[in-house]
Amino acid sequence: MQKIRHDLRLSETVSPFGVGAIVDIRGESLIAPDTSWWNRQVAPEVHCDRLVDQLMQPGRPRPLLRQAPSHAGRAGQETASLPYWRFPAWRFCERCLKLSKLTTIDKGRFRNRCDCGGVLVPMRYVAVCKTGSHVQDVPWFMWSHRGHDKGVTEEVRVCRAYTELRFVRSNTSGEGLASLRVVCDGCKRSRPLSDLVGEGALHRDGIRCEGRQPWEPEDSVAEPCDADLAAVQRGATGNYIADRVSALDIPEEKTASEELIDKVRAHDYFQRLVDDNGGPKSEMIAGWIAEELDVGAETVLAVALGGEPSEEIGMRALKDGEWAAFVKKIIAGKDREVSDFVVDGWSGGSITSGPSELRGVISGIGQVHRVREVRALKGFRRHSAAAAFVSADLEQDPKQRPVYPSLELFGEGIFLRFDEDALRAWESLSDVQARARILMDRRERLEWARSRLDVPEPRFIALHTIAHLLIRRLAFASGYSSAALQERVYASTERSDNTAGILIYTAAGDAQGTLGGLVRLGAPDLLIPLLVASLDDADVCSNDPVCIESDRQGSSQLNLSACHGCALVSETSCETGNRLLDRQLVLGGGEVTGLLGGVLPAVRASMGAA
């Protein structure tokens, strides 16, 4: 088969045109098959053990991270590439309006043109499975000859004029989809596209889900799919909901609690404590260990009776190691290492600029001069977040190592660590807990949200919102657009070590990374004024008072006082897709105490006094 070459940016092979995505390029519509179709000899491996550990599947070998083959200059026929399937296969001619699945071959080469010379345009509608995440062509010949109107005659039912379909626009049938019709010149049947998009329309016409992806062979279907199909535009956002995961390639560090457990287990008396198994000598032995290590005897007993620690996987485990690494860098101060993880730290005592109301909440700042990030595409869903998950590697052989599309990026950023005592005191307030409980209850009612969104405890909502406000302000000062900045929120009290920090960074897919415009602003004397300015920006929203008084905004009503006028950023910049945000928990309002509610009044009072 003669190959047709198109170029994509390397980063687009992971997002937004990764495995399973429909790509519109140069008038053609293509779909990316899973990695079992890749030529793995030309796809370089990306190394990141921390990320690979989180992608392990029970009963499968250790997965591989591979980057799509890339090239510089003009692509030739022998240039390494990725396969893409033509989808949808049905196209119509923009000149003669003929609708078919045929492609013209001219002198042995495929042409995206009709026999009459007109350009072939992909049909705008495809059929998506509501629960199985499958997608397929709408069988236009079958659909156009079905229906329940009086136009379905015996002649229409037995029509076999497969090559005489046309996609036309009628000026006498109204506007919108009613004016777009599929016409058969053989039996004179004409059916409007408005019959296509109703609830259960395809099911009533006897069109069923094929139970596979367009690039999979028909014999790959293990069992039929009974889910209904929905006709949607091929470029609709819900057709492709990617599940991506990323990790910062940093020296693996242990949290403070993990280091303490290691010290207790390494003590000479620990085995005697375990052997006693809660007996009469346990408290005495635990007291000896606790005295030497300067910890509580209850902590030592808990370690002894807790058994072997389990290997946890998931984003939380990734973030625990990252949090510990950032904390150590901040405590260490000036970073003189030469590596892919360079952070200059500023502890709370060295931060002297800004009002005391802000300095009392921030316990450390990190200038992230260089950081390596690896992003991988786990798979995708279609139609809804509750649909079945489709892996990026559909290889049937369980002995083969799964391959995930990945991308290596280098960048810079700013890390903010918040004071644990100040956060704990603020979180204990009843009005703060009641405000956060609104989002907790809504998350619990949504099955997809429970598995994909962080627990919206007060500190997470507040720190997440602060990250958004700072991204919006940094877009004016750093030289990067808002969409180029990313966030990473470390905020949880459900871990062995509480976390409270945010990382705002940018990364580029080349060996040198970025240009330093962001990390320069991480110096405390520059960052603190920017943070105050971001709070001032959010103090009044263009949609107030509606926004500040609202408690049900955004997708699935998972935002409180936050909208596009004050707190939302590009969805690619946000870990949660612009959800779990609230200005009131940051700035206060009504009867809610804000984490940084005293900052702006203090700044304005000092300006008035001056």
Coordinates of C-alpha atoms in Angstrom, one line a residue:
M1 CA 0.0 0.0 0.0
Q2 CA 1.4 3.4 -0.9
K3 CA 1.9 5.6 2.1
I4 CA 0.6 9.1 2.5
R5 CA 2.8 11.3 4.7
H6 CA 1.6 14.0 7.1
D7 CA 3.6 15.8 9.8
L8 CA 2.6 16.3 13.5
R9 CA 4.5 17.9 16.3
L10 CA 6.1 15.3 18.5
S11 CA 4.1 16.4 21.6
E12 CA 0.8 15.9 19.7
T13 CA 1.4 12.2 19.6
V14 CA 0.6 12.1 23.3
S15 CA -1.9 15.0 23.5
P16 CA -4.2 15.9 21.8
F17 CA -3.7 13.4 18.9
G18 CA -2.6 10.3 20.8
V19 CA -3.9 6.8 20.5
G20 CA -7.6 6.7 19.7
A21 CA -7.9 10.4 18.8
I22 CA -9.4 11.7 15.5
V23 CA -7.0 14.0 13.7
D24 CA -8.1 16.5 11.0
I25 CA -5.1 17.4 8.9
R26 CA -5.0 18.9 5.3
G27 CA -8.7 18.2 4.7
E28 CA -8.4 14.5 5.7
S29 CA -9.7 12.8 8.9
L30 CA -7.4 10.2 10.5
I31 CA -7.4 8.1 13.7
A32 CA -4.4 6.9 15.7
P33 CA -4.2 3.2 16.3
D34 CA -2.8 1.7 19.6
T35 CA 0.9 1.1 20.1
S36 CA 0.7 -2.6 19.1
W37 CA 0.8 -1.3 15.5
W38 CA 3.9 0.8 16.1
N39 CA 7.3 -0.2 14.7
R40 CA 9.0 -0.4 18.0
Q41 CA 12.5 -0.5 16.4
V42 CA 12.2 3.1 15.4
A43 CA 10.4 4.4 18.5
P44 CA 13.1 5.4 21.1
E45 CA 12.6 4.3 24.7
V46 CA 12.1 6.9 27.4
H47 CA 13.4 6.1 30.8
C48 CA 11.5 7.0 34.0
D49 CA 11.3 4.3 36.6
R50 CA 9.0 6.3 38.8
L51 CA 6.4 6.5 36.1
V52 CA 6.8 3.0 34.9
D53 CA 6.2 1.7 38.4
Q54 CA 2.8 3.4 38.4
L55 CA 1.8 1.9 35.0
M56 CA 2.4 -1.7 36.1
Q57 CA -0.6 -4.0 35.5
P58 CA -1.3 -7.2 37.4
G59 CA -0.2 -10.3 35.4
R60 CA 1.6 -8.2 32.8
P61 CA 5.3 -7.7 32.3
R62 CA 6.9 -4.4 33.2
P63 CA 5.7 -1.8 30.6
L64 CA 7.9 0.3 28.3
L65 CA 7.7 4.1 27.6
R66 CA 8.4 4.9 24.0
Q67 CA 8.5 8.2 22.1
A68 CA 7.1 8.5 18.6
P69 CA 9.9 8.6 15.9
S70 CA 10.8 12.1 14.9
H71 CA 12.7 13.8 12.1
A72 CA 14.0 17.1 11.0
G73 CA 13.4 18.6 7.6
R74 CA 11.2 17.1 4.8
A75 CA 9.9 13.6 5.3
G76 CA 10.7 10.9 2.7
Q77 CA 9.1 7.6 2.0
E78 CA 11.7 5.8 4.2
T79 CA 11.4 8.2 7.1
A80 CA 10.3 6.5 10.3
S81 CA 6.7 7.2 11.1
L82 CA 3.5 6.2 13.0
P83 CA 0.5 4.6 11.2
Y84 CA -2.8 6.4 11.2
W85 CA -6.0 5.0 9.8
R86 CA -8.4 6.9 7.6
F87 CA -11.6 7.6 9.6
P88 CA -14.4 8.0 8.9
A89 CA -14.1 6.0 5.7
W90 CA -17.3 7.6 4.2
R91 CA -16.6 10.9 2.3
F92 CA -18.5 13.0 -0.1
C93 CA -17.3 15.0 -3.1
E94 CA -17.6 18.7 -2.7
R95 CA -18.2 19.0 -6.5
C96 CA -20.6 16.2 -7.5
L97 CA -21.8 15.5 -3.9
K98 CA -21.2 11.7 -4.4
L99 CA -21.1 9.8 -1.1
S100 CA -18.9 6.7 -0.9
K101 CA -16.0 4.9 0.8
L102 CA -13.9 4.8 -2.4
T103 CA -10.5 6.5 -2.9
T104 CA -9.2 7.4 -6.4
I105 CA -6.0 5.8 -7.5
D106 CA -4.1 7.8 -10.1
K107 CA -0.9 6.2 -11.6
G108 CA -0.6 3.9 -8.7
R109 CA -1.0 6.6 -6.0
F110 CA -3.9 7.2 -3.8
R111 CA -5.6 10.6 -4.2
N112 CA -8.1 12.3 -1.9
R113 CA -10.2 13.2 -5.0
C114 CA -13.4 12.0 -6.7
D115 CA -13.5 10.7 -10.3
C116 CA -14.8 14.1 -11.3
G117 CA -11.8 15.8 -9.8
G118 CA -13.5 17.2 -6.7
V119 CA -11.9 17.0 -3.2
L120 CA -13.4 14.3 -1.0
V121 CA -14.6 15.7 2.4
P122 CA -15.0 13.4 5.4
M123 CA -18.6 13.0 6.7
R124 CA -19.1 15.1 9.8
Y125 CA -20.9 12.5 11.9
V126 CA -19.6 9.2 13.4
A127 CA -21.2 6.7 15.8
V128 CA -19.9 6.4 19.3
C129 CA -20.7 3.7 21.8
K130 CA -22.2 5.2 25.0
T131 CA -20.5 2.8 27.5
G132 CA -17.9 0.7 25.7
S133 CA -15.8 3.6 24.3
H134 CA -16.0 2.1 20.7
V135 CA -16.4 4.3 17.6
Q136 CA -17.4 3.4 14.1
D137 CA -18.6 4.8 10.8
V138 CA -22.3 5.5 10.4
P139 CA -23.3 3.0 7.7
W140 CA -24.8 5.7 5.5
F141 CA -26.3 3.4 2.9
M142 CA -28.1 1.3 5.5
W143 CA -29.2 4.4 7.5
S144 CA -30.5 6.3 4.5
H145 CA -32.7 3.3 3.5
R146 CA -34.1 2.8 7.0
G147 CA -36.6 4.9 9.0
H148 CA -40.3 4.8 10.1
D149 CA -41.8 7.4 7.7
K150 CA -44.0 6.7 4.7
G151 CA -41.0 7.2 2.4
V152 CA -39.7 3.7 3.3
T153 CA -41.4 1.7 0.5
E154 CA -40.7 -1.8 -0.8
E155 CA -38.5 -0.3 -3.5
V156 CA -36.4 1.4 -0.9
R157 CA -36.1 -1.8 1.2
V158 CA -34.7 -3.8 -1.7
C159 CA -32.5 -1.1 -3.2
R160 CA -28.9 -2.1 -3.9
A161 CA -27.7 1.1 -5.6
Y162 CA -24.6 1.3 -3.3
T163 CA -22.7 3.7 -5.6
E164 CA -25.5 6.2 -6.1
L165 CA -25.6 8.0 -2.7
R166 CA -25.2 11.8 -2.6
F167 CA -24.9 14.2 0.3
V168 CA -26.9 17.3 -0.6
R169 CA -28.2 20.5 1.0
S170 CA -31.9 21.2 0.4
N171 CA -33.1 24.8 0.3
T172 CA -36.7 23.7 0.7
S173 CA -36.3 21.7 3.9
G174 CA -35.6 24.4 6.4
E175 CA -32.3 25.1 8.2
G176 CA -29.8 23.2 10.3
L177 CA -29.6 19.4 10.0
A178 CA -33.1 19.2 8.4
S179 CA -31.6 20.8 5.3
L180 CA -28.7 18.3 5.0
R181 CA -29.9 15.1 3.4
V182 CA -28.5 11.8 2.2
V183 CA -30.2 11.0 -1.2
C184 CA -30.1 7.7 -3.1
D185 CA -30.5 8.3 -6.9
G186 CA -31.4 4.6 -7.4
C187 CA -34.6 4.5 -5.3
K188 CA -35.0 8.3 -4.9
R189 CA -35.0 7.9 -1.1
S190 CA -34.0 11.1 0.8
R191 CA -33.4 11.3 4.5
P192 CA -32.4 14.4 6.6
L193 CA -29.6 14.3 9.1
S194 CA -32.1 15.5 11.8
D195 CA -33.3 11.9 11.9
L196 CA -29.7 10.8 13.0
V197 CA -29.2 12.7 16.2
G198 CA -32.2 11.9 18.3
E199 CA -32.0 9.8 21.4
G200 CA -31.9 6.1 20.4
A201 CA -32.1 7.0 16.7
L202 CA -29.5 4.5 15.6
H203 CA -30.9 1.8 17.8
R204 CA -34.4 2.2 16.2
D205 CA -32.8 1.9 12.8
G206 CA -31.2 -1.5 13.7
I207 CA -27.6 -0.1 13.7
R208 CA -25.6 -1.8 16.5
C209 CA -22.2 -1.3 18.0
E210 CA -19.4 -3.4 16.3
G211 CA -17.5 -3.7 19.7
R212 CA -14.1 -2.6 18.4
Q213 CA -12.0 0.4 17.4
P214 CA -11.7 1.3 13.6
W215 CA -8.2 -0.1 13.3
E216 CA -9.0 -3.5 14.9
P217 CA -9.9 -6.4 12.6
E218 CA -13.4 -7.8 12.8
D219 CA -12.2 -11.1 14.3
S220 CA -10.7 -9.3 17.3
V221 CA -14.1 -8.9 19.0
A222 CA -14.2 -11.4 21.8
E223 CA -17.8 -10.7 22.8
P224 CA -20.5 -8.4 21.2
C225 CA -21.2 -5.0 22.7
D226 CA -24.9 -4.4 23.6
A227 CA -24.5 -0.7 24.3
D228 CA -26.4 1.9 22.3
L229 CA -24.7 4.1 19.7
A230 CA -25.0 7.9 19.6
A231 CA -24.3 9.9 16.4
V232 CA -21.9 12.7 17.2
Q233 CA -19.8 15.1 15.2
R234 CA -16.4 13.6 14.7
G235 CA -14.6 16.6 16.3
A236 CA -16.7 16.7 19.4
T237 CA -14.7 17.0 22.7
G238 CA -16.4 14.0 24.2
N239 CA -15.3 11.7 21.5
Y240 CA -11.9 11.4 23.1
I241 CA -11.2 11.7 26.8
A242 CA -7.5 11.0 27.2
D243 CA -6.1 9.5 30.5
R244 CA -2.6 10.9 30.8
V245 CA -0.1 10.6 33.7
S246 CA 3.1 12.5 34.2
A247 CA 6.0 12.3 36.6
L248 CA 8.9 14.6 37.5
D249 CA 12.1 12.7 37.1
I250 CA 13.7 13.5 40.4
P251 CA 15.9 11.6 42.8
E252 CA 13.6 9.3 44.7
E253 CA 13.3 10.7 48.2
K254 CA 11.4 9.2 51.2
T255 CA 9.0 11.2 53.2
A256 CA 9.8 12.0 56.9
S257 CA 7.5 9.3 58.1
E258 CA 9.1 6.7 55.8
E259 CA 12.5 7.6 57.1
L260 CA 11.4 7.3 60.6
I261 CA 10.0 3.8 59.9
D262 CA 13.3 2.8 58.4
K263 CA 15.1 4.0 61.5
V264 CA 12.8 2.1 63.8
R265 CA 13.1 -1.1 61.8
A266 CA 16.9 -0.8 61.7
H267 CA 17.2 -0.5 65.5
D268 CA 19.0 -3.4 67.3
Y269 CA 16.0 -4.0 69.6
F270 CA 13.3 -3.9 66.9
Q271 CA 13.4 -7.7 66.2
R272 CA 12.9 -8.4 70.0
L273 CA 9.9 -6.0 69.9
V274 CA 8.4 -7.9 67.0
D275 CA 9.0 -11.3 68.6
D276 CA 7.2 -10.2 71.7
N277 CA 4.2 -9.4 69.5
G278 CA 2.4 -7.1 71.9
G279 CA 3.4 -9.1 75.0
P280 CA 4.3 -7.8 78.5
K281 CA 7.8 -6.6 77.3
S282 CA 6.6 -4.7 74.3
E283 CA 6.0 -1.3 76.0
M284 CA 9.4 -1.5 77.8
I285 CA 11.3 -2.3 74.5
A286 CA 9.4 0.3 72.6
G287 CA 10.4 2.8 75.3
W288 CA 14.0 2.0 74.8
I289 CA 13.8 2.5 71.0
A290 CA 11.7 5.7 71.4
E291 CA 14.2 7.2 73.8
E292 CA 17.1 6.7 71.5
L293 CA 15.3 7.9 68.4
D294 CA 13.5 10.8 70.1
V295 CA 10.0 9.6 69.1
G296 CA 6.9 8.5 70.9
A297 CA 6.6 4.9 72.2
E298 CA 3.2 4.7 70.5
T299 CA 4.9 5.4 67.1
V300 CA 7.4 2.6 67.7
L301 CA 4.6 0.1 68.6
A302 CA 2.6 1.1 65.6
V303 CA 5.5 0.3 63.3
A304 CA 6.1 -3.0 65.0
L305 CA 2.5 -4.1 64.8
G306 CA 1.8 -2.7 61.4
G307 CA 3.5 -5.4 59.4
E308 CA 5.5 -4.9 56.2
P309 CA 4.7 -1.7 54.3
S310 CA 2.8 -2.2 51.1
E311 CA 3.9 -0.9 47.7
E312 CA 1.4 1.8 46.8
I313 CA 0.8 2.9 43.3
G314 CA -1.0 5.8 41.7
M315 CA -0.6 9.5 41.4
R316 CA -0.5 9.9 45.2
A317 CA 2.5 7.7 45.5
L318 CA 4.2 9.7 42.7
K319 CA 3.5 13.0 44.4
D320 CA 4.8 11.7 47.8
G321 CA 8.2 11.2 46.4
E322 CA 8.2 14.6 44.6
W323 CA 7.0 16.4 47.7
A324 CA 9.8 14.9 49.8
A325 CA 12.4 15.9 47.2
F326 CA 11.2 19.5 47.0
V327 CA 11.2 19.8 50.8
K328 CA 14.8 18.6 51.0
K329 CA 15.9 21.0 48.3
I330 CA 14.2 24.0 50.0
I331 CA 15.9 23.2 53.4
A332 CA 19.3 22.8 51.6
G333 CA 19.2 26.3 50.2
K334 CA 21.4 27.0 47.2
D335 CA 21.6 24.0 44.9
R336 CA 25.0 23.4 43.4
E337 CA 24.3 20.0 41.8
V338 CA 24.6 19.4 38.0
S339 CA 21.5 17.3 37.2
D340 CA 18.1 17.3 35.7
F341 CA 16.6 18.5 39.0
V342 CA 18.1 21.8 40.2
V343 CA 16.2 23.8 42.9
D344 CA 17.4 26.9 44.9
G345 CA 15.5 26.9 48.2
W346 CA 14.4 29.8 50.4
S347 CA 13.1 28.8 53.8
G348 CA 10.5 30.8 55.7
G349 CA 13.0 32.8 57.8
S350 CA 14.8 34.1 54.7
I351 CA 11.6 35.5 53.2
T352 CA 11.3 39.1 54.3
S353 CA 9.2 40.8 51.7
G354 CA 5.5 41.1 51.8
P355 CA 3.0 41.5 54.6
S356 CA 3.3 39.3 57.7
E357 CA -0.2 37.9 57.0
L358 CA 1.3 36.2 53.9
R359 CA 4.7 35.3 55.3
G360 CA 3.0 33.5 58.1
V361 CA 1.4 31.1 55.7
I362 CA 4.3 30.5 53.3
S363 CA 7.1 28.4 54.8
G364 CA 9.3 28.0 51.7
I365 CA 9.9 29.0 48.1
G366 CA 11.8 27.0 45.5
Q367 CA 13.3 28.3 42.2
V368 CA 13.2 25.2 40.0
H369 CA 16.0 26.0 37.5
R370 CA 15.7 22.6 35.7
V371 CA 13.3 19.7 35.9
R372 CA 12.7 16.8 33.6
E373 CA 9.1 15.7 33.1
V374 CA 8.0 12.5 31.4
R375 CA 4.3 12.3 30.2
A376 CA 2.6 9.1 29.2
L377 CA -0.7 8.3 27.6
K378 CA -2.4 5.4 29.6
G379 CA -5.5 5.2 27.4
F380 CA -8.8 6.9 26.7
R381 CA -12.5 6.9 27.0
R382 CA -15.3 8.0 24.7
H383 CA -18.6 9.7 25.1
S384 CA -18.4 10.1 28.9
A385 CA -15.9 9.8 31.8
A386 CA -17.9 6.8 33.1
A387 CA -17.4 4.8 29.9
A388 CA -15.1 1.8 29.7
F389 CA -11.3 2.5 29.7
V390 CA -9.4 1.6 26.5
S391 CA -5.6 1.0 27.0
A392 CA -3.1 2.7 24.7
D393 CA -1.7 -0.8 24.0
L394 CA -4.3 -3.4 22.9
E395 CA -1.8 -6.2 22.4
Q396 CA -3.5 -9.5 23.1
D397 CA -0.4 -11.5 24.1
P398 CA 0.0 -11.2 27.9
K399 CA 3.7 -12.0 27.6
Q400 CA 4.4 -8.9 25.5
R401 CA 5.5 -5.8 27.4
P402 CA 2.9 -3.1 27.1
V403 CA 4.0 0.1 25.4
Y404 CA 2.7 3.6 26.3
P405 CA 3.2 6.7 24.1
S406 CA 5.5 9.0 26.1
L407 CA 7.2 12.4 25.8
E408 CA 10.3 13.7 27.5
L409 CA 10.2 17.4 28.5
F410 CA 12.6 19.8 30.2
G411 CA 11.5 22.9 32.0
E412 CA 11.6 25.3 34.9
G413 CA 9.2 26.4 37.6
I414 CA 8.3 27.9 40.9
F415 CA 7.5 25.8 44.0
L416 CA 5.6 27.3 47.0
R417 CA 5.5 25.4 50.4
F418 CA 2.8 26.4 52.8
D419 CA 3.1 26.4 56.6
E420 CA 1.5 23.2 58.0
D421 CA 0.6 24.7 61.4
A422 CA -1.2 27.7 59.8
L423 CA -3.1 25.4 57.4
R424 CA -4.1 23.1 60.2
A425 CA -5.5 25.9 62.3
W426 CA -7.4 27.4 59.4
E427 CA -8.8 24.0 58.4
S428 CA -10.2 23.4 61.8
L429 CA -12.7 26.3 61.5
S430 CA -16.2 25.1 61.1
D431 CA -17.1 27.6 58.4
V432 CA -14.2 26.4 56.3
Q433 CA -15.1 22.7 56.7
A434 CA -18.7 23.4 55.8
R435 CA -17.7 25.2 52.6
A436 CA -15.4 22.3 51.5
R437 CA -18.1 19.8 52.4
I438 CA -20.2 21.1 49.5
L439 CA -17.7 19.9 47.0
M440 CA -16.9 16.7 48.9
D441 CA -20.6 15.6 48.8
R442 CA -20.8 16.4 45.1
R443 CA -17.7 14.4 44.3
E444 CA -19.0 11.4 46.3
R445 CA -22.2 11.4 44.2
L446 CA -20.2 11.1 40.9
E447 CA -18.6 7.7 40.3
W448 CA -16.0 9.0 37.8
A449 CA -15.1 11.9 40.1
R450 CA -14.3 9.6 43.0
S451 CA -11.6 7.8 41.0
R452 CA -10.2 10.7 39.0
L453 CA -10.4 13.8 41.2
D454 CA -8.5 14.5 44.4
V455 CA -10.5 14.7 47.7
P456 CA -11.6 18.4 47.9
E457 CA -10.5 19.0 51.5
P458 CA -10.1 22.7 52.4
R459 CA -6.4 22.9 51.8
F460 CA -6.6 21.3 48.4
I461 CA -9.3 23.7 47.2
A462 CA -7.5 26.7 48.6
L463 CA -4.0 25.8 47.2
H464 CA -5.5 24.7 43.9
T465 CA -7.2 28.1 43.5
I466 CA -4.1 30.0 44.5
A467 CA -2.2 28.1 41.8
H468 CA -4.8 29.2 39.2
L469 CA -4.6 32.8 40.3
L470 CA -0.8 32.8 40.2
I471 CA -0.8 31.2 36.7
R472 CA -3.1 34.0 35.4
R473 CA -0.8 36.7 36.9
L474 CA 2.4 34.9 35.7
A475 CA 1.1 34.9 32.2
F476 CA 1.6 38.7 32.1
A477 CA 5.0 38.7 33.7
S478 CA 6.9 35.6 32.7
G479 CA 6.7 35.7 28.9
Y480 CA 4.8 32.5 28.7
S481 CA 1.1 32.2 27.9
S482 CA -1.3 30.8 30.4
A483 CA -1.7 27.6 28.3
A484 CA 2.1 27.0 28.5
L485 CA 2.1 26.9 32.3
Q486 CA 1.2 23.8 34.2
E487 CA 0.3 23.2 37.8
R488 CA 1.0 20.4 40.3
V489 CA -0.8 20.5 43.6
Y490 CA 0.5 18.8 46.7
A491 CA -2.3 19.1 49.3
S492 CA -3.5 16.2 51.4
T493 CA -4.0 15.2 55.0
E494 CA -4.8 11.6 54.1
R495 CA -1.1 10.6 53.8
S496 CA 1.4 9.6 56.3
D497 CA 3.0 13.0 55.9
N498 CA 0.7 16.0 55.3
T499 CA 1.5 17.9 52.1
A500 CA 0.9 21.5 51.4
G501 CA 2.5 23.1 48.3
I502 CA 2.1 24.0 44.7
L503 CA 4.4 23.8 41.7
I504 CA 3.9 26.0 38.7
Y505 CA 6.1 25.0 35.8
T506 CA 6.6 25.0 32.1
A507 CA 8.3 22.4 29.9
A508 CA 9.4 22.1 26.3
G509 CA 10.2 19.0 24.3
D510 CA 13.8 19.6 23.5
A511 CA 17.1 19.0 25.3
Q512 CA 17.6 22.5 26.4
G513 CA 14.2 23.2 27.9
T514 CA 13.0 26.7 28.4
L515 CA 14.4 30.2 28.6
G516 CA 14.3 31.2 32.2
G517 CA 11.5 33.7 32.2
L518 CA 9.5 31.8 34.8
V519 CA 12.2 30.7 37.3
R520 CA 13.6 34.3 37.4
L521 CA 10.3 35.3 39.0
G522 CA 10.7 32.7 41.8
A523 CA 13.0 34.9 43.8
P524 CA 11.0 36.0 46.9
D525 CA 11.3 39.7 46.3
L526 CA 9.7 39.2 42.9
L527 CA 7.3 36.3 43.7
I528 CA 5.6 37.8 46.8
P529 CA 4.5 41.0 44.9
L530 CA 3.2 38.8 42.1
L531 CA 1.2 36.7 44.6
V532 CA -0.3 39.8 46.2
A533 CA -1.2 41.1 42.7
S534 CA -2.9 37.8 41.8
L535 CA -5.0 38.0 45.0
D536 CA -5.9 41.6 44.1
D537 CA -6.9 40.4 40.6
A538 CA -9.3 37.8 42.0
D539 CA -10.7 40.1 44.7
V540 CA -13.3 41.5 42.2
C541 CA -14.6 39.3 39.4
S542 CA -16.3 40.8 36.3
N543 CA -19.2 38.4 37.1
D544 CA -19.6 39.5 40.7
P545 CA -21.8 39.5 42.7
V546 CA -23.2 36.4 40.9
C547 CA -19.8 34.6 41.0
I548 CA -18.7 35.3 44.6
E549 CA -22.2 34.3 45.9
S550 CA -22.4 31.1 43.8
D551 CA -21.8 27.6 45.1
R552 CA -22.6 25.7 41.9
Q553 CA -20.5 26.6 38.9
G554 CA -18.4 24.7 36.3
S555 CA -18.6 21.1 35.0
S556 CA -20.9 18.9 37.2
Q557 CA -21.1 21.9 39.5
L558 CA -17.7 21.1 41.0
N559 CA -16.7 24.7 41.4
L560 CA -18.0 27.2 44.0
S561 CA -17.0 30.9 43.6
A562 CA -14.9 30.5 40.5
C563 CA -15.5 31.3 36.8
H564 CA -13.7 32.3 33.6
G565 CA -13.6 35.9 34.8
C566 CA -11.5 35.2 37.9
A567 CA -10.0 31.8 38.4
L568 CA -10.2 29.4 35.5
V569 CA -7.2 28.7 33.2
S570 CA -6.6 26.6 30.2
E571 CA -7.8 23.0 30.9
T572 CA -4.5 21.6 29.7
S573 CA -2.8 23.6 32.5
C574 CA -5.0 22.2 35.3
E575 CA -4.7 18.8 36.9
T576 CA -8.5 18.5 37.5
G577 CA -9.9 20.1 34.3
N578 CA -10.8 23.4 36.0
R579 CA -12.7 21.8 38.8
L580 CA -12.5 22.1 42.6
L581 CA -12.0 25.8 42.8
D582 CA -13.3 28.5 45.2
R583 CA -12.2 32.1 45.7
Q584 CA -14.0 32.3 49.1
L585 CA -11.7 29.8 50.7
V586 CA -8.7 31.9 49.6
L587 CA -9.9 35.5 50.0
G588 CA -12.9 35.0 52.3
G589 CA -16.4 36.2 51.7
G590 CA -19.8 36.0 53.3
E591 CA -19.3 33.9 56.4
V592 CA -16.3 32.0 55.2
T593 CA -12.8 32.6 56.5
G594 CA -10.2 32.8 53.6
L595 CA -6.7 31.3 54.0
L596 CA -5.2 34.5 52.7
G597 CA -8.2 36.7 53.7
G598 CA -6.0 39.1 55.8
V599 CA -3.4 39.8 53.1
L600 CA -5.2 42.4 50.9
P601 CA -6.6 44.4 53.9
A602 CA -3.1 44.6 55.4
V603 CA -1.5 45.7 52.1
R604 CA -4.2 48.3 51.6
A605 CA -3.8 49.6 55.1
S606 CA -0.1 49.9 54.8
M607 CA -0.5 51.8 51.5
G608 CA -3.0 54.1 53.2
A609 CA -0.6 54.7 56.1
A610 CA 2.2 55.5 53.7

